[in-house]
């Protein structure tokens, strides 16, 4: 089993995403990350998918995706040089003044700015690779385990020049 990344260009129409995710569920693949956004051409959407799977099934899924009428192009980013980032927000509630000071230090070290703060808690924003966001969560969980809420938006990726 290997971590894999796909980029799909698809027609920007109702039901296309449901059909594509149906292919993955039919092969018993769990999509670990899925982002969708319109491209510079409003009739085309770009889908970035992160998943873990074996070579054989992954090749079958790619072939099936290429046969879908709504799919314009399938790009396997698994072994390609790409820039990949994930948007993540972390809310930390019930912080003391000492906690806030420490969280601001962590935010500075991780280059994850605090975008909202009041007496009830703080909200951090991190735009990083998944593994870097994982490290930030692990550190925060160690100190604030019952006080954090994590919202992850999934990765987007583009090939390196």
Coordinates of N, CA, C and O in Angstrom, one line a residue:
X1 N 0.8 -1.2 0.0 CA 0.0 0.0 0.0 C 0.9 1.2 0.0 O 1.9 1.3 0.7
X2 N 0.5 2.2 -0.8 CA 1.3 3.4 -1.0 C 0.4 4.6 -1.1 O -0.7 4.6 -1.6
X3 N 1.0 5.7 -0.5 CA 0.2 7.0 -0.6 C 0.3 7.5 -2.0 O 1.4 7.5 -2.7
X4 N -0.8 7.9 -2.6 CA -0.9 8.3 -4.0 C -1.7 9.6 -4.1 O -2.5 9.9 -3.3
X5 N -1.4 10.3 -5.2 CA -2.1 11.6 -5.5 C -2.5 11.6 -6.9 O -1.8 11.2 -7.8
X6 N -3.7 12.0 -7.2 CA -4.3 12.2 -8.5 C -4.8 13.6 -8.7 O -5.3 14.2 -7.8
X7 N -4.7 14.1 -9.9 CA -5.3 15.4 -10.3 C -6.2 15.1 -11.5 O -5.7 14.4 -12.4
X8 N -7.4 15.5 -11.4 CA -8.4 15.3 -12.4 C -8.9 16.7 -12.9 O -9.2 17.5 -12.1
X9 N -9.0 16.8 -14.2 CA -9.7 17.9 -14.8 C -11.0 17.4 -15.3 O -11.0 16.4 -16.1
X10 N -12.1 17.9 -14.8 CA -13.4 17.4 -15.2 C -14.4 18.5 -15.6 O -14.1 19.7 -15.3
X11 N -15.5 18.1 -16.3 CA -16.5 19.1 -16.6 C -17.1 19.6 -15.3 O -17.4 18.8 -14.4
X12 N -17.3 20.9 -15.3 CA -17.9 21.5 -14.1 C -19.4 21.4 -14.2 O -20.1 22.3 -14.6
X13 N -20.0 20.2 -13.8 CA -21.4 19.9 -13.9 C -21.9 19.2 -12.7 O -21.1 18.5 -12.0
X14 N -23.2 19.3 -12.4 CA -23.8 18.6 -11.3 C -23.6 17.1 -11.4 O -23.9 16.6 -12.5
X15 N -23.3 16.4 -10.4 CA -23.2 15.0 -10.4 C -21.9 14.4 -10.8 O -21.6 13.2 -10.6
X16 N -21.0 15.2 -11.3 CA -19.6 14.7 -11.7 C -18.9 14.1 -10.5 O -18.3 13.0 -10.6
X17 N -18.8 14.9 -9.5 CA -18.1 14.5 -8.3 C -18.6 13.2 -7.7 O -17.9 12.3 -7.3
X18 N -19.9 13.1 -7.7 CA -20.6 11.9 -7.1 C -20.2 10.6 -8.0 O -19.9 9.6 -7.4
X19 N -20.1 10.8 -9.3 CA -19.7 9.7 -10.1 C -18.3 9.3 -9.9 O -17.9 8.1 -9.8
X20 N -17.4 10.3 -9.7 CA -16.0 10.0 -9.5 C -15.8 9.3 -8.2 O -15.0 8.3 -8.0
X21 N -16.4 9.9 -7.1 CA -16.2 9.2 -5.8 C -16.8 7.8 -5.7 O -16.3 7.0 -5.0
X22 N -17.8 7.6 -6.5 CA -18.4 6.3 -6.6 C -17.5 5.2 -7.2 O -17.5 4.1 -6.7
X23 N -16.6 5.7 -8.1 CA -15.6 4.7 -8.6 C -14.7 4.3 -7.5 O -14.3 3.1 -7.4
X24 N -14.3 5.2 -6.7 CA -13.3 4.9 -5.6 C -14.0 4.0 -4.6 O -13.4 3.0 -4.1
X25 N -15.2 4.3 -4.2 CA -15.9 3.5 -3.2 C -16.1 2.1 -3.7 O -16.1 1.1 -3.0
X26 N -16.4 2.0 -5.0 CA -16.6 0.7 -5.7 C -15.4 -0.2 -5.6 O -15.4 -1.4 -5.6
X27 N -14.2 0.4 -5.5 CA -12.9 -0.3 -5.4 C -12.5 -0.4 -4.0 O -11.3 -0.8 -3.7
X28 N -13.3 0.1 -3.0 CA -13.0 0.1 -1.6 C -11.8 0.9 -1.2 O -11.0 0.6 -0.4
X29 N -11.7 2.0 -2.0 CA -10.6 3.0 -1.6 C -11.2 4.0 -0.7 O -12.3 4.5 -0.9
X30 N -10.5 4.4 0.3 CA -10.8 5.5 1.2 C -10.1 6.7 0.7 O -8.9 6.7 0.7
X31 N -10.8 7.7 0.3 CA -10.2 9.0 -0.1 C -9.8 9.7 1.2 O -10.6 10.0 2.0
X32 N -8.5 9.9 1.3 CA -8.0 10.6 2.5 C -8.0 12.1 2.4 O -8.1 12.8 3.4
X33 N -8.0 12.6 1.1 CA -8.0 14.0 0.9 C -8.7 14.2 -0.5 O -8.4 13.5 -1.4
X34 N -9.6 15.2 -0.5 CA -10.3 15.5 -1.7 C -10.6 17.0 -1.7 O -11.3 17.6 -0.8
X35 N -10.1 17.7 -2.8 CA -10.4 19.1 -2.9 C -10.9 19.3 -4.4 O -10.4 18.7 -5.3
X36 N -11.8 20.2 -4.5 CA -12.4 20.5 -5.8 C -12.5 22.0 -6.0 O -12.9 22.7 -5.0
X37 N -12.1 22.5 -7.1 CA -12.2 24.0 -7.4 C -12.3 24.2 -8.8 O -11.8 23.5 -9.7
X38 N -13.0 25.3 -9.2 CA -13.1 25.7 -10.6 C -11.7 26.2 -11.1 O -10.9 26.7 -10.3
X39 N -11.4 26.0 -12.3 CA -10.1 26.5 -12.9 C -10.3 27.9 -13.5 O -11.4 28.5 -13.4
X40 N -9.3 28.3 -14.3 CA -9.4 29.6 -15.0 C -10.5 29.5 -16.0 O -11.1 30.5 -16.4
X41 N -10.9 28.3 -16.5 CA -12.0 28.1 -17.4 C -13.2 27.6 -16.5 O -13.1 26.5 -16.0
X42 N -14.2 28.4 -16.4 CA -15.3 28.2 -15.5 C -16.1 26.9 -15.8 O -16.8 26.4 -15.0
X43 N -15.9 26.3 -17.0 CA -16.6 25.1 -17.3 C -15.8 23.9 -16.9 O -16.3 22.7 -17.1
X44 N -14.6 24.1 -16.3 CA -13.7 22.9 -15.9 C -13.4 23.1 -14.4 O -13.0 24.1 -14.0
X45 N -13.5 21.9 -13.7 CA -13.1 21.9 -12.3 C -11.8 21.0 -12.2 O -11.6 20.1 -13.0
X46 N -11.0 21.3 -11.2 CA -9.8 20.5 -10.9 C -10.0 19.8 -9.6 O -10.4 20.5 -8.6
X47 N -9.8 18.5 -9.6 CA -10.0 17.7 -8.4 C -8.6 17.2 -8.0 O -7.9 16.6 -8.8
X48 N -8.2 17.4 -6.7 CA -7.0 16.8 -6.2 C -7.4 15.7 -5.2 O -8.2 16.0 -4.3
X49 N -6.9 14.5 -5.4 CA -7.3 13.4 -4.5 C -6.1 12.7 -3.9 O -5.1 12.4 -4.6
X50 N -6.1 12.5 -2.6 CA -5.1 11.8 -1.9 C -5.7 10.5 -1.4 O -6.8 10.5 -0.8
X51 N -5.0 9.4 -1.6 CA -5.4 8.1 -1.1 C -4.3 7.1 -0.9 O -3.1 7.4 -1.3
X52 N -4.6 6.0 -0.3 CA -3.6 5.0 -0.1 C -4.1 3.7 -0.8 O -5.3 3.4 -0.6
X53 N -3.3 3.0 -1.6 CA -3.7 1.8 -2.3 C -2.6 1.1 -2.9 O -1.5 1.5 -3.0
X54 N -2.9 -0.1 -3.4 CA -2.0 -1.0 -4.1 C -1.9 -0.6 -5.6 O -2.8 0.0 -6.1
X55 N -0.8 -1.0 -6.3 CA -0.6 -0.7 -7.6 C -1.7 -1.2 -8.6 O -2.1 -0.4 -9.4
X56 N -2.1 -2.4 -8.5 CA -3.0 -3.0 -9.4 C -4.4 -2.3 -9.4 O -4.9 -1.9 -10.4
X57 N -4.9 -2.1 -8.2 CA -6.2 -1.4 -8.1 C -6.1 0.0 -8.5 O -7.0 0.5 -9.2
X58 N -5.0 0.7 -8.2 CA -4.9 2.1 -8.5 C -4.8 2.2 -10.0 O -5.4 3.2 -10.6
X59 N -4.2 1.4 -10.7 CA -4.1 1.4 -12.2 C -5.5 1.2 -12.8 O -5.9 1.9 -13.8
X60 N -6.3 0.3 -12.2 CA -7.7 0.1 -12.7 C -8.5 1.3 -12.5 O -9.3 1.7 -13.4
X61 N -8.4 2.0 -11.3 CA -9.2 3.2 -11.1 C -8.8 4.3 -12.1 O -9.7 4.9 -12.6
X62 N -7.5 4.4 -12.4 CA -7.1 5.4 -13.3 C -7.7 5.2 -14.7 O -8.1 6.1 -15.4
X63 N -7.7 3.9 -15.1 CA -8.3 3.5 -16.4 C -9.8 3.8 -16.5 O -10.3 4.4 -17.4
X64 N -10.5 3.5 -15.4 CA -11.9 3.8 -15.3 C -12.2 5.3 -15.3 O -13.1 5.7 -16.0
X65 N -11.4 6.1 -14.6 CA -11.5 7.5 -14.6 C -11.3 8.1 -16.1 O -12.1 9.0 -16.5
X66 N -10.3 7.6 -16.8 CA -10.0 8.0 -18.1 C -11.2 7.7 -19.1 O -11.4 8.3 -20.1
X67 N -12.0 6.7 -18.8 CA -13.1 6.3 -19.6 C -14.4 7.1 -19.3 O -15.3 7.1 -20.1
X68 N -14.4 7.9 -18.2 CA -15.6 8.7 -17.8 C -15.7 9.8 -18.8 O -14.7 10.6 -19.1
X69 N -16.9 10.0 -19.3 CA -17.1 11.1 -20.3 C -16.8 12.5 -19.7 O -16.2 13.3 -20.4
X70 N -17.1 12.7 -18.5 CA -16.9 14.0 -17.9 C -15.5 14.3 -17.5 O -15.1 15.4 -17.2
X71 N -14.6 13.3 -17.5 CA -13.2 13.5 -17.1 C -12.4 13.9 -18.4 O -12.4 13.2 -19.4
X72 N -11.8 15.0 -18.3 CA -11.1 15.6 -19.4 C -9.6 15.0 -19.4 O -9.1 14.7 -20.4
X73 N -9.0 15.0 -18.2 CA -7.6 14.6 -18.1 C -7.4 14.0 -16.7 O -7.9 14.5 -15.7
X74 N -6.6 12.9 -16.6 CA -6.2 12.3 -15.3 C -4.7 12.4 -15.2 O -4.0 12.0 -16.1
X75 N -4.1 13.0 -14.1 CA -2.7 13.1 -13.9 C -2.3 12.4 -12.6 O -2.9 12.7 -11.6
X76 N -1.4 11.4 -12.7 CA -0.9 10.8 -11.5 C 0.2 11.6 -10.9 O 1.3 11.6 -11.6
X77 N 0.0 12.2 -9.8 CA 1.1 13.0 -9.1 C 1.9 12.1 -8.1 O 2.8 12.7 -7.5
X78 N 1.7 10.8 -8.1 CA 2.3 10.0 -7.0 C 3.8 10.2 -7.0 O 4.4 10.4 -6.0
X79 N 4.5 10.0 -8.2 CA 5.9 10.1 -8.3 C 6.4 11.3 -9.1 O 7.4 11.2 -9.7
X80 N 5.6 12.4 -9.0 CA 5.9 13.6 -9.8 C 6.3 14.7 -8.8 O 5.8 14.8 -7.7
X81 N 7.2 15.6 -9.2 CA 7.6 16.7 -8.4 C 6.4 17.7 -8.4 O 6.0 18.2 -9.5
X82 N 5.8 17.9 -7.3 CA 4.7 18.9 -7.2 C 4.8 19.8 -6.0 O 5.6 19.5 -5.0
X83 N 4.1 20.9 -6.0 CA 3.9 21.7 -4.8 C 2.6 21.4 -4.3 O 1.6 21.4 -5.0
X84 N 2.5 20.9 -3.0 CA 1.2 20.5 -2.5 C 1.1 21.1 -1.1 O 2.0 21.1 -0.3
X85 N -0.1 21.7 -0.9 CA -0.4 22.4 0.4 C -1.8 22.0 0.8 O -2.7 21.8 0.0
X86 N -2.0 22.1 2.1 CA -3.3 21.8 2.8 C -3.6 23.0 3.7 O -2.8 23.5 4.4
X87 N -4.8 23.5 3.6 CA -5.3 24.5 4.5 C -5.9 23.8 5.8 O -6.6 22.8 5.7
X88 N -5.5 24.3 6.9 CA -5.9 23.8 8.2 C -6.2 24.9 9.2 O -5.4 25.9 9.2
X89 N -7.3 24.8 9.9 CA -7.5 25.7 11.0 C -7.5 24.8 12.3 O -8.0 23.7 12.3
X90 N -7.0 25.4 13.4 CA -7.0 24.8 14.7 C -7.5 25.8 15.7 O -7.0 26.8 15.9
X91 N -8.6 25.4 16.3 CA -9.2 26.2 17.4 C -8.8 25.6 18.7 O -8.9 24.4 18.9
X92 N -8.3 26.5 19.6 CA -7.9 26.0 20.9 C -8.8 26.8 21.9 O -8.7 28.0 22.0
X93 N -9.5 26.1 22.7 CA -10.5 26.8 23.7 C -10.0 26.6 25.1 O -9.2 25.7 25.4
X94 N -10.5 27.4 25.9 CA -10.2 27.3 27.4 C -8.8 27.5 27.7 O -8.2 26.8 28.5
X95 N -8.2 28.5 27.1 CA -6.8 28.8 27.3 C -6.5 29.8 28.5 O -7.3 30.8 28.6
X96 N -5.5 29.5 29.3 CA -5.1 30.5 30.3 C -4.2 31.5 29.6 O -3.8 31.3 28.4
X97 N -3.8 32.6 30.3 CA -2.9 33.6 29.7 C -1.6 32.9 29.4 O -1.0 33.2 28.3
X98 N -1.1 32.0 30.2 CA 0.1 31.3 30.0 C 0.0 30.4 28.7 O 0.9 30.4 27.9
X99 N -1.1 29.8 28.6 CA -1.4 28.9 27.4 C -1.3 29.8 26.2 O -0.7 29.4 25.2
X100 N -2.0 31.0 26.2 CA -2.0 31.8 25.0 C -0.5 32.2 24.6 O -0.2 32.2 23.4
X101 N 0.3 32.6 25.6 CA 1.7 32.9 25.3 C 2.4 31.8 24.6 O 3.1 32.0 23.6
X102 N 2.2 30.6 25.1 CA 2.8 29.4 24.5 C 2.3 29.1 23.1 O 3.1 28.8 22.2
X103 N 1.0 29.2 22.9 CA 0.4 29.0 21.6 C 0.9 30.0 20.6 O 1.2 29.7 19.5
X104 N 1.1 31.3 21.0 CA 1.6 32.3 20.1 C 3.1 31.9 19.7 O 3.5 32.1 18.6
X105 N 3.9 31.4 20.7 CA 5.2 30.9 20.3 C 5.2 29.8 19.4 O 6.0 29.7 18.4
X106 N 4.3 28.8 19.6 CA 4.2 27.7 18.7 C 3.8 28.2 17.3 O 4.3 27.7 16.3
X107 N 2.8 29.1 17.3 CA 2.3 29.6 16.0 C 3.5 30.3 15.2 O 3.6 30.1 14.0
X108 N 4.3 31.0 15.9 CA 5.5 31.6 15.3 C 6.5 30.6 14.7 O 6.9 30.7 13.6
X109 N 6.8 29.6 15.5 CA 7.7 28.6 15.1 C 7.2 27.8 13.9 O 8.0 27.6 12.9
X110 N 5.9 27.5 13.9 CA 5.3 26.8 12.8 C 4.9 27.7 11.6 O 4.3 27.2 10.6
X111 N 5.0 29.0 11.7 CA 4.6 29.9 10.7 C 3.1 29.7 10.5 O 2.7 29.5 9.3
X112 N 2.3 29.6 11.5 CA 0.9 29.3 11.5 C 0.2 30.4 12.3 O 0.0 30.3 13.5
X113 N -0.1 31.5 11.7 CA -0.6 32.7 12.4 C -1.9 32.4 13.2 O -2.7 31.7 12.7
X114 N -2.0 33.1 14.3 CA -3.2 33.2 15.0 C -4.1 34.2 14.3 O -3.7 35.4 14.2
X115 N -5.2 33.8 13.8 CA -6.1 34.7 12.9 C -7.3 35.2 13.7 O -7.9 36.2 13.3
X116 N -7.5 34.7 14.9 CA -8.6 35.2 15.7 C -8.3 34.8 17.2 O -7.7 33.7 17.4
X117 N -8.6 35.7 18.1 CA -8.2 35.5 19.5 C -9.2 36.3 20.3 O -9.4 37.5 20.1
X118 N -9.7 35.7 21.4 CA -10.5 36.4 22.4 C -10.4 35.6 23.7 O -9.6 34.7 23.8
X119 N -11.1 36.0 24.7 CA -10.9 35.4 26.0 C -11.3 33.9 26.0 O -11.0 33.1 27.0
X120 N -12.1 33.5 25.0 CA -12.5 32.1 25.0 C -11.5 31.1 24.3 O -11.6 29.9 24.4
X121 N -10.6 31.7 23.5 CA -9.7 30.8 22.8 C -9.0 31.5 21.7 O -9.1 32.7 21.5
X122 N -8.3 30.7 20.8 CA -7.6 31.2 19.7 C -7.9 30.3 18.5 O -8.2 29.2 18.6
X123 N -7.7 30.9 17.3 CA -7.8 30.2 16.0 C -6.5 30.4 15.2 O -6.1 31.5 14.9
X124 N -5.9 29.3 14.9 CA -4.7 29.3 14.1 C -5.0 28.8 12.7 O -5.9 28.0 12.5
X125 N -4.2 29.4 11.8 CA -4.3 29.0 10.4 C -3.0 28.4 9.9 O -1.9 29.1 10.1
X126 N -3.0 27.3 9.2 CA -1.8 26.7 8.7 C -2.0 26.3 7.3 O -2.9 25.5 7.0
X127 N -1.1 26.7 6.4 CA -1.1 26.3 5.0 C 0.2 25.7 4.7 O 1.2 26.3 4.5
X128 N 0.3 24.4 4.9 CA 1.5 23.6 4.8 C 1.3 22.2 4.2 O 0.1 21.9 3.9
X129 N 2.3 21.5 4.0 CA 2.2 20.1 3.6 C 1.5 19.3 4.7 O 1.7 19.7 5.9
X130 N 0.8 18.2 4.4 CA 0.1 17.4 5.4 C 1.0 17.0 6.6 O 0.6 17.1 7.7
X131 N 2.2 16.6 6.3 CA 3.1 16.1 7.4 C 3.4 17.2 8.3 O 3.6 17.0 9.5
X132 N 3.6 18.4 7.8 CA 3.9 19.6 8.7 C 2.6 19.9 9.6 O 2.8 20.2 10.7
X133 N 1.5 19.9 9.0 CA 0.2 20.1 9.7 C 0.1 19.0 10.8 O -0.4 19.2 11.9
X134 N 0.4 17.7 10.4 CA 0.3 16.6 11.4 C 1.2 16.9 12.6 O 0.9 16.6 13.7
X135 N 2.4 17.4 12.3 CA 3.4 17.7 13.4 C 2.8 18.8 14.3 O 2.9 18.7 15.5
X136 N 2.2 19.8 13.7 CA 1.6 20.9 14.5 C 0.5 20.3 15.4 O 0.4 20.6 16.6
X137 N -0.4 19.5 14.8 CA -1.5 18.9 15.6 C -0.9 18.1 16.7 O -1.4 18.1 17.9
X138 N 0.1 17.2 16.4 CA 0.6 16.4 17.5 C 1.2 17.2 18.7 O 0.9 16.8 19.8
X139 N 1.8 18.3 18.4 CA 2.4 19.1 19.4 C 1.2 19.8 20.3 O 1.2 19.8 21.5
X140 N 0.2 20.3 19.6 CA -0.9 20.9 20.3 C -1.7 19.9 21.1 O -2.1 20.2 22.2
X141 N -1.9 18.7 20.5 CA -2.6 17.7 21.3 C -1.9 17.2 22.5 O -2.5 16.9 23.5
X142 N -0.6 17.3 22.5 CA 0.2 16.9 23.7 C -0.1 17.8 24.9 O -0.2 17.4 26.0
X143 N -0.3 19.1 24.6 CA -0.5 20.1 25.6 C -2.0 20.5 25.8 O -2.4 20.9 26.9
X144 N -2.8 20.4 24.8 CA -4.2 20.9 24.9 C -5.2 19.9 24.4 O -6.2 20.2 23.7
X145 N -5.0 18.6 24.7 CA -5.7 17.5 24.1 C -7.2 17.6 24.2 O -7.9 17.3 23.2
X146 N -7.8 18.1 25.2 CA -9.2 18.2 25.3 C -9.8 19.6 24.9 O -10.9 19.9 25.1
X147 N -8.9 20.4 24.3 CA -9.2 21.8 24.0 C -9.1 22.2 22.6 O -9.3 23.3 22.2
X148 N -8.8 21.2 21.7 CA -8.5 21.6 20.3 C -9.6 21.0 19.4 O -10.1 20.0 19.6
X149 N -9.9 21.8 18.3 CA -10.7 21.4 17.2 C -10.0 21.6 15.9 O -9.4 22.7 15.8
X150 N -9.9 20.6 15.1 CA -9.1 20.7 13.9 C -10.0 20.6 12.7 O -10.9 19.7 12.6
X151 N -9.8 21.5 11.7 CA -10.5 21.5 10.4 C -9.5 21.5 9.3 O -8.7 22.5 9.2
X152 N -9.5 20.5 8.5 CA -8.5 20.3 7.4 C -9.3 20.4 6.1 O -10.3 19.7 6.0
X153 N -8.7 21.1 5.2 CA -9.4 21.3 3.9 C -9.0 20.4 2.8 O -9.5 20.5 1.7
X154 N -8.0 19.6 3.0 CA -7.5 18.7 1.9 C -6.5 19.4 1.1 O -6.4 20.7 1.1
X155 N -5.6 18.7 0.5 CA -4.5 19.3 -0.2 C -4.9 19.7 -1.7 O -5.7 19.0 -2.3
X156 N -4.2 20.7 -2.1 CA -4.2 21.0 -3.5 C -2.8 20.9 -4.0 O -1.8 21.0 -3.3
X157 N -2.6 20.6 -5.3 CA -1.3 20.4 -5.8 C -1.2 20.9 -7.2 O -2.1 20.9 -8.0
X158 N 0.1 21.3 -7.6 CA 0.4 21.7 -9.0 C 1.8 21.2 -9.3 O 2.6 21.1 -8.4
X159 N 2.0 20.7 -10.5 CA 3.3 20.3 -10.9 C 4.3 21.4 -10.8 O 4.1 22.5 -11.1
X160 N 5.5 21.0 -10.4 CA 6.7 21.9 -10.4 C 7.0 22.3 -11.9 O 6.8 21.5 -12.8
X161 N 7.6 23.5 -12.1 CA 7.9 23.9 -13.4 C 9.1 23.1 -14.0 O 9.9 22.6 -13.3

